[in-house]
Every structure is written in structure tokens, then in C-alpha cells.
PDB file of C-alpha atoms and ligand atoms in Angstrom:
ATOM      1  CA  MET C 295      24.506 -33.779 -19.944  1.00 53.00           C
ATOM      2  CA  HIS C 296      27.113 -32.433 -22.354  1.00 56.00           C
ATOM      3  CA  PRO C 297      29.444 -29.994 -20.658  1.00 53.00           C
ATOM      4  CA  THR C 298      30.129 -27.234 -23.081  1.00 52.00           C
ATOM      5  CA  LYS C 299      33.286 -25.176 -22.905  1.00 55.00           C
ATOM      6  CA  GLU C 300      31.745 -21.784 -23.713  1.00 78.00           C
ATOM      7  CA  LYS C 301      32.648 -20.520 -20.321  1.00 91.00           C
ATOM      8  CA  PRO C 302      36.025 -20.508 -18.671  1.00 96.00           C
ATOM      9  CA  ASP C 303      36.688 -22.606 -15.611  1.00 97.00           C
ATOM     10  CA  ILE C 304      36.407 -20.801 -12.325  1.00 97.00           C
ATOM     11  CA  LYS C 305      38.061 -21.033  -8.959  1.00 98.00           C
ATOM     12  CA  ILE C 306      36.262 -20.822  -5.618  1.00 97.00           C
ATOM     13  CA  HIS C 307      38.384 -20.981  -2.483  1.00 97.00           C
ATOM     14  CA  ASP C 308      40.931 -23.780  -3.249  1.00 96.00           C
ATOM     15  CA  LEU C 309      38.886 -25.668  -5.913  1.00 97.00           C
ATOM     16  CA  GLU C 310      38.393 -25.392  -9.710  1.00 98.00           C
ATOM     17  CA  PHE C 311      35.049 -25.801 -11.328  1.00 98.00           C
ATOM     18  CA  GLU C 312      33.893 -26.264 -14.963  1.00 98.00           C
ATOM     19  CA  LEU C 313      30.531 -25.501 -16.634  1.00 98.00           C
ATOM     20  CA  MET C 314      27.911 -28.239 -16.222  1.00 98.00           C
ATOM     21  CA  ILE C 315      24.456 -26.711 -16.955  1.00 98.00           C
ATOM     22  CA  SER C 316      24.032 -23.338 -18.688  1.00 98.00           C
ATOM     23  CA  GLU C 317      21.801 -20.490 -17.630  1.00 98.00           C
ATOM     24  CA  LYS C 318      19.665 -21.064 -20.727  1.00 98.00           C
ATOM     25  CA  GLU C 319      19.135 -24.785 -19.968  1.00 98.00           C
ATOM     26  CA  ILE C 320      18.212 -23.886 -16.371  1.00 98.00           C
ATOM     27  CA  GLN C 321      15.730 -21.208 -17.507  1.00 98.00           C
ATOM     28  CA  ASP C 322      14.053 -23.551 -20.095  1.00 98.00           C
ATOM     29  CA  ARG C 323      13.653 -26.373 -17.539  1.00 98.00           C
ATOM     30  CA  THR C 324      12.440 -23.980 -14.839  1.00 98.00           C
ATOM     31  CA  ASN C 325       9.769 -22.684 -17.170  1.00 98.00           C
ATOM     32  CA  GLU C 326       8.662 -26.260 -18.008  1.00 98.00           C
ATOM     33  CA  ILE C 327       8.281 -27.078 -14.286  1.00 98.00           C
ATOM     34  CA  GLY C 328       6.437 -23.805 -13.703  1.00 98.00           C
ATOM     35  CA  HIS C 329       3.940 -24.734 -16.442  1.00 98.00           C
ATOM     36  CA  ALA C 330       3.451 -28.250 -14.921  1.00 98.00           C
ATOM     37  CA  LEU C 331       2.814 -26.758 -11.460  1.00 98.00           C
ATOM     38  CA  THR C 332       0.351 -24.185 -12.986  1.00 98.00           C
ATOM     39  CA  GLN C 333      -1.663 -27.045 -14.467  1.00 98.00           C
ATOM     40  CA  LYS C 334      -1.565 -29.091 -11.287  1.00 98.00           C
ATOM     41  CA  PHE C 335      -2.448 -26.316  -8.833  1.00 98.00           C
ATOM     42  CA  LYS C 336      -4.698 -24.073 -10.930  1.00 95.00           C
ATOM     43  CA  ASP C 337      -7.619 -24.662  -8.566  1.00 94.00           C
ATOM     44  CA  SER C 338      -5.809 -24.130  -5.296  1.00 95.00           C
ATOM     45  CA  VAL C 339      -3.443 -21.574  -3.784  1.00 98.00           C
ATOM     46  CA  PRO C 340      -0.339 -23.627  -2.975  1.00 98.00           C
ATOM     47  CA  VAL C 341       2.468 -22.532  -0.641  1.00 97.00           C
ATOM     48  CA  LEU C 342       5.901 -22.772  -2.291  1.00 98.00           C
ATOM     49  CA  LEU C 343       8.165 -23.707   0.592  1.00 96.00           C
ATOM     50  CA  GLY C 344      11.819 -22.988  -0.140  1.00 96.00           C
ATOM     51  CA  ILE C 345      14.651 -24.696   1.743  1.00 93.00           C
ATOM     52  CA  LEU C 346      17.325 -22.043   2.482  1.00 91.00           C
ATOM     53  CA  ASN C 347      19.883 -21.085   1.585  1.00 91.00           C
ATOM     54  CA  GLY C 348      20.369 -22.940  -1.648  1.00 95.00           C
ATOM     55  CA  SER C 349      16.822 -22.622  -3.149  1.00 97.00           C
ATOM     56  CA  PHE C 350      16.400 -18.900  -3.110  1.00 97.00           C
ATOM     57  CA  ILE C 351      17.427 -18.180  -6.733  1.00 98.00           C
ATOM     58  CA  PHE C 352      15.553 -21.173  -8.132  1.00 98.00           C
ATOM     59  CA  MET C 353      12.516 -20.182  -6.085  1.00 98.00           C
ATOM     60  CA  ALA C 354      12.561 -16.650  -7.538  1.00 98.00           C
ATOM     61  CA  ASP C 355      12.631 -17.901 -11.118  1.00 98.00           C
ATOM     62  CA  LEU C 356      10.273 -20.846 -10.569  1.00 98.00           C
ATOM     63  CA  MET C 357       7.677 -18.736  -8.794  1.00 98.00           C
ATOM     64  CA  ARG C 358       7.638 -16.276 -11.718  1.00 98.00           C
ATOM     65  CA  ALA C 359       7.165 -19.287 -14.055  1.00 98.00           C
ATOM     66  CA  CYS C 360       3.986 -20.197 -12.123  1.00 98.00           C
ATOM     67  CA  ASP C 361       0.847 -18.606 -13.488  1.00 98.00           C
ATOM     68  CA  MET C 362      -1.627 -19.306 -10.632  1.00 98.00           C
ATOM     69  CA  PRO C 363      -2.249 -17.619  -7.254  1.00 98.00           C
ATOM     70  CA  CYS C 364       0.450 -18.905  -4.880  1.00 98.00           C
ATOM     71  CA  GLU C 365       2.298 -17.940  -1.726  1.00 97.00           C
ATOM     72  CA  VAL C 366       5.896 -18.284  -0.664  1.00 96.00           C
ATOM     73  CA  SER C 367       7.539 -19.284   2.607  1.00 94.00           C
ATOM     74  CA  PHE C 368      11.087 -20.329   3.540  1.00 92.00           C
ATOM     75  CA  ILE C 369      12.694 -22.459   6.126  1.00 90.00           C
ATOM     76  CA  LYS C 370      16.373 -23.040   6.830  1.00 86.00           C
ATOM     77  CA  LEU C 371      17.710 -26.552   6.983  1.00 78.00           C
ATOM     78  CA  SER C 372      21.337 -27.452   6.868  1.00 62.00           C
ATOM     79  CA  SER C 373      23.251 -30.742   6.622  1.00 59.00           C
ATOM     80  CA  TYR C 374      26.369 -29.697   4.677  1.00 57.00           C
ATOM     81  CA  SER C 375      29.818 -28.645   5.640  1.00 57.00           C
ATOM     82  CA  GLY C 376      32.362 -28.060   2.838  1.00 61.00           C
ATOM     83  CA  THR C 377      31.733 -30.527   0.019  1.00 64.00           C
ATOM     84  CA  THR C 378      30.235 -33.437   1.965  1.00 64.00           C
ATOM     85  CA  SER C 379      27.022 -34.016   3.900  1.00 63.00           C
ATOM     86  CA  THR C 380      27.355 -34.333   7.679  1.00 61.00           C
ATOM     87  CA  GLY C 381      24.250 -36.581   7.681  1.00 61.00           C
ATOM     88  CA  ILE C 382      22.676 -34.484  10.373  1.00 60.00           C
ATOM     89  CA  VAL C 383      20.118 -31.882   9.627  1.00 60.00           C
ATOM     90  CA  LYS C 384      21.398 -29.170  11.896  1.00 53.00           C
ATOM     91  CA  SER C 385      18.843 -26.481  11.973  1.00 51.00           C
ATOM     92  CA  ILE C 386      15.214 -25.764  11.125  1.00 60.00           C
ATOM     93  CA  ILE C 387      14.565 -22.094  11.373  1.00 64.00           C
ATOM     94  CA  GLY C 388      11.640 -19.907  11.114  1.00 68.00           C
ATOM     95  CA  LEU C 389       8.453 -21.297   9.510  1.00 78.00           C
ATOM     96  CA  GLN C 390       5.868 -18.479   9.780  1.00 77.00           C
ATOM     97  CA  THR C 391       3.186 -19.933   7.614  1.00 85.00           C
ATOM     98  CA  ASP C 392       0.400 -22.242   8.932  1.00 91.00           C
ATOM     99  CA  LEU C 393       0.525 -25.249   6.564  1.00 94.00           C
ATOM    100  CA  ASP C 394      -2.547 -26.923   7.999  1.00 96.00           C
ATOM    101  CA  GLY C 395      -4.779 -27.924   5.022  1.00 97.00           C
ATOM    102  CA  ARG C 396      -2.523 -26.361   2.406  1.00 97.00           C
ATOM    103  CA  ASP C 397      -1.010 -27.737  -0.728  1.00 98.00           C
ATOM    104  CA  VAL C 398       2.711 -27.458   0.017  1.00 98.00           C
ATOM    105  CA  ILE C 399       5.338 -27.490  -2.797  1.00 98.00           C
ATOM    106  CA  ILE C 400       8.792 -27.969  -1.378  1.00 98.00           C
ATOM    107  CA  ILE C 401      11.498 -26.211  -3.439  1.00 98.00           C
ATOM    108  CA  GLU C 402      14.963 -27.636  -3.100  1.00 97.00           C
ATOM    109  CA  ASP C 403      18.146 -26.737  -4.933  1.00 97.00           C
ATOM    110  CA  ILE C 404      19.535 -30.238  -4.855  1.00 97.00           C
ATOM    111  CA  ILE C 405      18.731 -33.672  -3.359  1.00 96.00           C
ATOM    112  CA  ASP C 406      21.923 -35.554  -2.760  1.00 95.00           C
ATOM    113  CA  SER C 407      21.798 -38.311  -0.134  1.00 93.00           C
ATOM    114  CA  GLY C 408      18.084 -37.439   0.551  1.00 93.00           C
ATOM    115  CA  GLU C 409      18.901 -37.137   4.270  1.00 87.00           C
ATOM    116  CA  THR C 410      17.604 -33.616   4.573  1.00 88.00           C
ATOM    117  CA  MET C 411      14.224 -34.523   3.022  1.00 92.00           C
ATOM    118  CA  HIS C 412      14.128 -37.804   4.948  1.00 91.00           C
ATOM    119  CA  GLN C 413      14.399 -35.929   8.227  1.00 86.00           C
ATOM    120  CA  PHE C 414      12.239 -33.006   7.223  1.00 89.00           C
ATOM    121  CA  LEU C 415       9.255 -34.773   5.606  1.00 93.00           C
ATOM    122  CA  PRO C 416       7.866 -36.280   8.917  1.00 89.00           C
ATOM    123  CA  GLN C 417       8.073 -32.839  10.513  1.00 87.00           C
ATOM    124  CA  LEU C 418       6.241 -31.338   7.604  1.00 91.00           C
ATOM    125  CA  LEU C 419       3.516 -34.055   7.707  1.00 93.00           C
ATOM    126  CA  ASP C 420       3.040 -33.228  11.414  1.00 89.00           C
ATOM    127  CA  MET C 421       1.856 -29.816  10.246  1.00 91.00           C
ATOM    128  CA  ASN C 422      -1.057 -31.528   8.485  1.00 96.00           C
ATOM    129  CA  PRO C 423      -0.738 -30.140   4.900  1.00 97.00           C
ATOM    130  CA  SER C 424      -3.390 -31.472   2.477  1.00 97.00           C
ATOM    131  CA  SER C 425      -0.689 -32.409  -0.082  1.00 98.00           C
ATOM    132  CA  VAL C 426       3.106 -32.303  -0.382  1.00 98.00           C
ATOM    133  CA  THR C 427       4.875 -31.996  -3.716  1.00 98.00           C
ATOM    134  CA  ILE C 428       8.657 -32.060  -3.969  1.00 98.00           C
ATOM    135  CA  VAL C 429      10.502 -30.038  -6.584  1.00 98.00           C
ATOM    136  CA  SER C 430      14.243 -30.173  -6.805  1.00 98.00           C
ATOM    137  CA  LEU C 431      16.294 -28.405  -9.465  1.00 98.00           C
ATOM    138  CA  LEU C 432      19.038 -31.110  -9.239  1.00 98.00           C
ATOM    139  CA  VAL C 433      19.013 -34.735  -8.045  1.00 98.00           C
ATOM    140  CA  LYS C 434      21.998 -37.075  -7.736  1.00 98.00           C
ATOM    141  CA  PRO C 435      20.114 -40.452  -8.157  1.00 97.00           C
ATOM    142  CA  THR C 436      23.169 -42.577  -7.368  1.00 97.00           C
ATOM    143  CA  ALA C 437      23.848 -40.742  -4.138  1.00 96.00           C
ATOM    144  CA  MET C 438      20.346 -41.188  -2.742  1.00 95.00           C
ATOM    145  CA  LYS C 439      20.255 -43.185   0.450  1.00 95.00           C
ATOM    146  CA  HIS C 440      16.526 -42.809   1.081  1.00 95.00           C
ATOM    147  CA  ASP C 441      13.550 -43.529  -1.082  1.00 94.00           C
ATOM    148  CA  ILE C 442      12.415 -39.931  -1.660  1.00 96.00           C
ATOM    149  CA  ARG C 443       9.755 -39.399  -4.283  1.00 96.00           C
ATOM    150  CA  VAL C 444      10.781 -36.246  -6.147  1.00 98.00           C
ATOM    151  CA  ASP C 445       7.796 -35.147  -8.197  1.00 98.00           C
ATOM    152  CA  HIS C 446       9.608 -32.576 -10.427  1.00 98.00           C
ATOM    153  CA  VAL C 447      13.261 -32.954 -11.132  1.00 98.00           C
ATOM    154  CA  GLY C 448      15.091 -30.224 -13.039  1.00 98.00           C
ATOM    155  CA  PHE C 449      18.148 -32.251 -13.976  1.00 98.00           C
ATOM    156  CA  GLU C 450      19.530 -35.618 -12.786  1.00 98.00           C
ATOM    157  CA  ILE C 451      23.299 -35.260 -12.408  1.00 98.00           C
ATOM    158  CA  PRO C 452      26.137 -37.625 -11.526  1.00 98.00           C
ATOM    159  CA  GLU C 453      27.668 -37.683  -8.053  1.00 96.00           C
ATOM    160  CA  LYS C 454      29.711 -34.498  -8.566  1.00 96.00           C
ATOM    161  CA  PHE C 455      29.923 -31.515  -6.302  1.00 97.00           C
ATOM    162  CA  VAL C 456      28.277 -28.529  -7.992  1.00 98.00           C
ATOM    163  CA  VAL C 457      28.006 -24.782  -7.386  1.00 98.00           C
ATOM    164  CA  GLY C 458      26.154 -21.863  -8.854  1.00 98.00           C
ATOM    165  CA  TYR C 459      22.524 -20.698  -9.225  1.00 98.00           C
ATOM    166  CA  GLY C 460      22.095 -20.701  -5.432  1.00 98.00           C
ATOM    167  CA  LEU C 461      24.378 -23.617  -4.666  1.00 98.00           C
ATOM    168  CA  ASP C 462      27.574 -22.898  -2.701  1.00 97.00           C
ATOM    169  CA  TYR C 463      30.990 -24.209  -1.825  1.00 97.00           C
ATOM    170  CA  ASN C 464      31.557 -22.964   1.658  1.00 95.00           C
ATOM    171  CA  GLU C 465      29.083 -20.075   1.041  1.00 94.00           C
ATOM    172  CA  GLN C 466      30.635 -18.894  -2.188  1.00 98.00           C
ATOM    173  CA  GLY C 467      29.514 -19.396  -5.848  1.00 98.00           C
ATOM    174  CA  ARG C 468      25.825 -18.900  -5.205  1.00 98.00           C
ATOM    175  CA  ASN C 469      25.679 -15.833  -7.537  1.00 98.00           C
ATOM    176  CA  LEU C 470      26.916 -17.713 -10.605  1.00 98.00           C
ATOM    177  CA  LYS C 471      24.217 -17.781 -13.325  1.00 98.00           C
ATOM    178  CA  ASP C 472      25.207 -21.240 -14.559  1.00 98.00           C
ATOM    179  CA  ILE C 473      25.867 -24.475 -12.672  1.00 98.00           C
ATOM    180  CA  TYR C 474      29.473 -25.655 -12.414  1.00 98.00           C
ATOM    181  CA  GLN C 475      30.906 -29.062 -11.435  1.00 98.00           C
ATOM    182  CA  LEU C 476      34.127 -29.749  -9.540  1.00 98.00           C
ATOM    183  CA  LYS C 477      36.930 -30.432 -12.001  1.00 96.00           C
ATOM    184  CA  LYS C 478      38.594 -33.853 -11.897  1.00 88.00           C
ATOM    185  CA  GLY C 479      41.783 -33.727  -9.911  1.00 85.00           C
ATOM    186  CA  SER C 480      40.811 -30.399  -8.291  1.00 80.00           C
TER     187      SER C 480
HETATM  188  P1  IMP I 628      21.152 -34.189   1.238  1.00 71.70           P
HETATM  189  O1  IMP I 628      20.582 -34.026   2.652  1.00 71.70           O
HETATM  190  O2  IMP I 628      22.380 -35.057   1.222  1.00 71.70           O
HETATM  191  O3  IMP I 628      20.111 -34.653   0.212  1.00 71.70           O
HETATM  192  O4  IMP I 628      21.666 -32.805   0.800  1.00 71.70           O
HETATM  193  C1  IMP I 628      20.870 -31.737   0.666  1.00 71.70           C
HETATM  194  C2  IMP I 628      21.535 -30.448   0.773  1.00 71.70           C
HETATM  195  O5  IMP I 628      22.984 -30.539   0.750  1.00 71.70           O
HETATM  196  C3  IMP I 628      21.207 -29.592  -0.381  1.00 71.70           C
HETATM  197  O6  IMP I 628      20.009 -28.859  -0.125  1.00 71.70           O
HETATM  198  C4  IMP I 628      22.323 -28.658  -0.547  1.00 71.70           C
HETATM  199  O7  IMP I 628      22.216 -27.535   0.302  1.00 71.70           O
HETATM  200  C5  IMP I 628      23.518 -29.448  -0.047  1.00 71.70           C
HETATM  201  N1  IMP I 628      24.274 -30.052  -1.241  1.00 71.70           N
HETATM  202  C6  IMP I 628      24.147 -31.356  -1.701  1.00 71.70           C
HETATM  203  N2  IMP I 628      24.924 -31.575  -2.747  1.00 71.70           N
HETATM  204  C7  IMP I 628      25.501 -30.416  -3.015  1.00 71.70           C
HETATM  205  C8  IMP I 628      26.412 -29.975  -4.071  1.00 71.70           C
HETATM  206  O8  IMP I 628      26.844 -30.678  -4.998  1.00 71.70           O
HETATM  207  N3  IMP I 628      26.772 -28.655  -4.013  1.00 71.70           N
HETATM  208  C9  IMP I 628      26.341 -27.775  -3.084  1.00 71.70           C
HETATM  209  N4  IMP I 628      25.513 -28.115  -2.061  1.00 71.70           N
HETATM  210  C10 IMP I 628      25.073 -29.390  -2.054  1.00 71.70           C
HETATM  211 MG1   MG I 629      19.933 -26.931   0.542  1.00 71.70          MG
END
């Protein structure tokens, strides 16, 4: 990853952030993943299951990059407070779709410690899906504490706190088109 300086640094709450991944890089990678999912699921009607809040923007772009019949559903899971994981998945809200016998594609914004997926996957398997595929726009491999098999990774990033394209710092920054990393010394 080569941070470019085409965009000025930004401030959210008390912290300063600098560009890490551009809108164009995100779009290109999202389209590639969409094509891969289209090949893999062309003979079924998978359910794209977004983990709220962070995945909603990635989901919207990824779903439009998928060229096969597919459905969408969302659940809310939360383990973060400020810039660190609390380690506890606090809430699981509102799954309306019956996943029994379905090909489920989990859409995550970022997998950090892997704690959220580690706690959620057994609950998902209880719902008896015929397959589970994990897609995450970002993965922090060195932060992973659990052995989570991520089938499609947008970008592997170092252990830096990031915002933008759906990701927040205390609920702000989700509307940024690019992904920004916390500046050193910020
Ligand atoms: P995990 O349970 O540690 O894998 O963290 C997963 C969740 O924490 C993600 O779905 C995000 O909502 C949040 N998260 C992890 N790292 C970051 C980050 O760098 N910026 C913003 N949110 C993050
Ligand atoms: Mg999340």
C-alpha cells in the first residue's frame, strides 16, 4: 500500500487521519470481487448478509458489481467502542431472512481481531445455511486472534485504525469516499 498525498489530511473528533486507499482503488477491487462472486454463485441465488453499520457502503457497491440473481439482508453486530475492540460482540439485531439451505455471503467492512466473526459464525451455522462465504473489504492479518478463513479480501492492511467508506471513528467518517488511516502521533 503506497499512501498518496493527493488528498489533504482530515480531522475527525480529536484525531487526524491521512489517505490510505483511494476511491478508485476501492472501486477496482470491489468490481474484481463482484466478478469472482458472480462466477462462483451463477447457479444459485445467494443471500448477501451485511454486518451493520460498517458494511453498508461496501455492500451497495459490491452488490451492484454482482451480475447474478441475489438477495440482501443485514444484521447488526457491534464490538467496538472508540478505536479499540471491546472483545465482546454486544448486539445481534434483526435477521429477517430464513437462511436455512441458502448460500450465505457475509459482507464485512473490516476484520480486525476476528472476534466478531468468531462469535457470529457458530450462530450463523445454527441457522443451517448450505454454504458460508466471507468477504471483507479490509483485513488486518497481524491483529487476527482467531483463525478465520476470509474467502475474499479487498485489502490487507497493517494494524492501523482506519475510517471512511462506511468505517467510523465514534460514528463519524463513514461518508468519506476514500479510506484514511490514523496519523502517527495523532
Ligand atoms: P473484530 O471483531 O476485532 O474483528 O472487529 C470487527 C469490527 O470492528 C469491524 O466490523 C468494525 O466495525 C470494527 N473495526 C475494526 N477495526 C476498525 C478500524 O480500523 N476502524 C473502524 N472500525 C473498525
Ligand atoms: Mg463492523
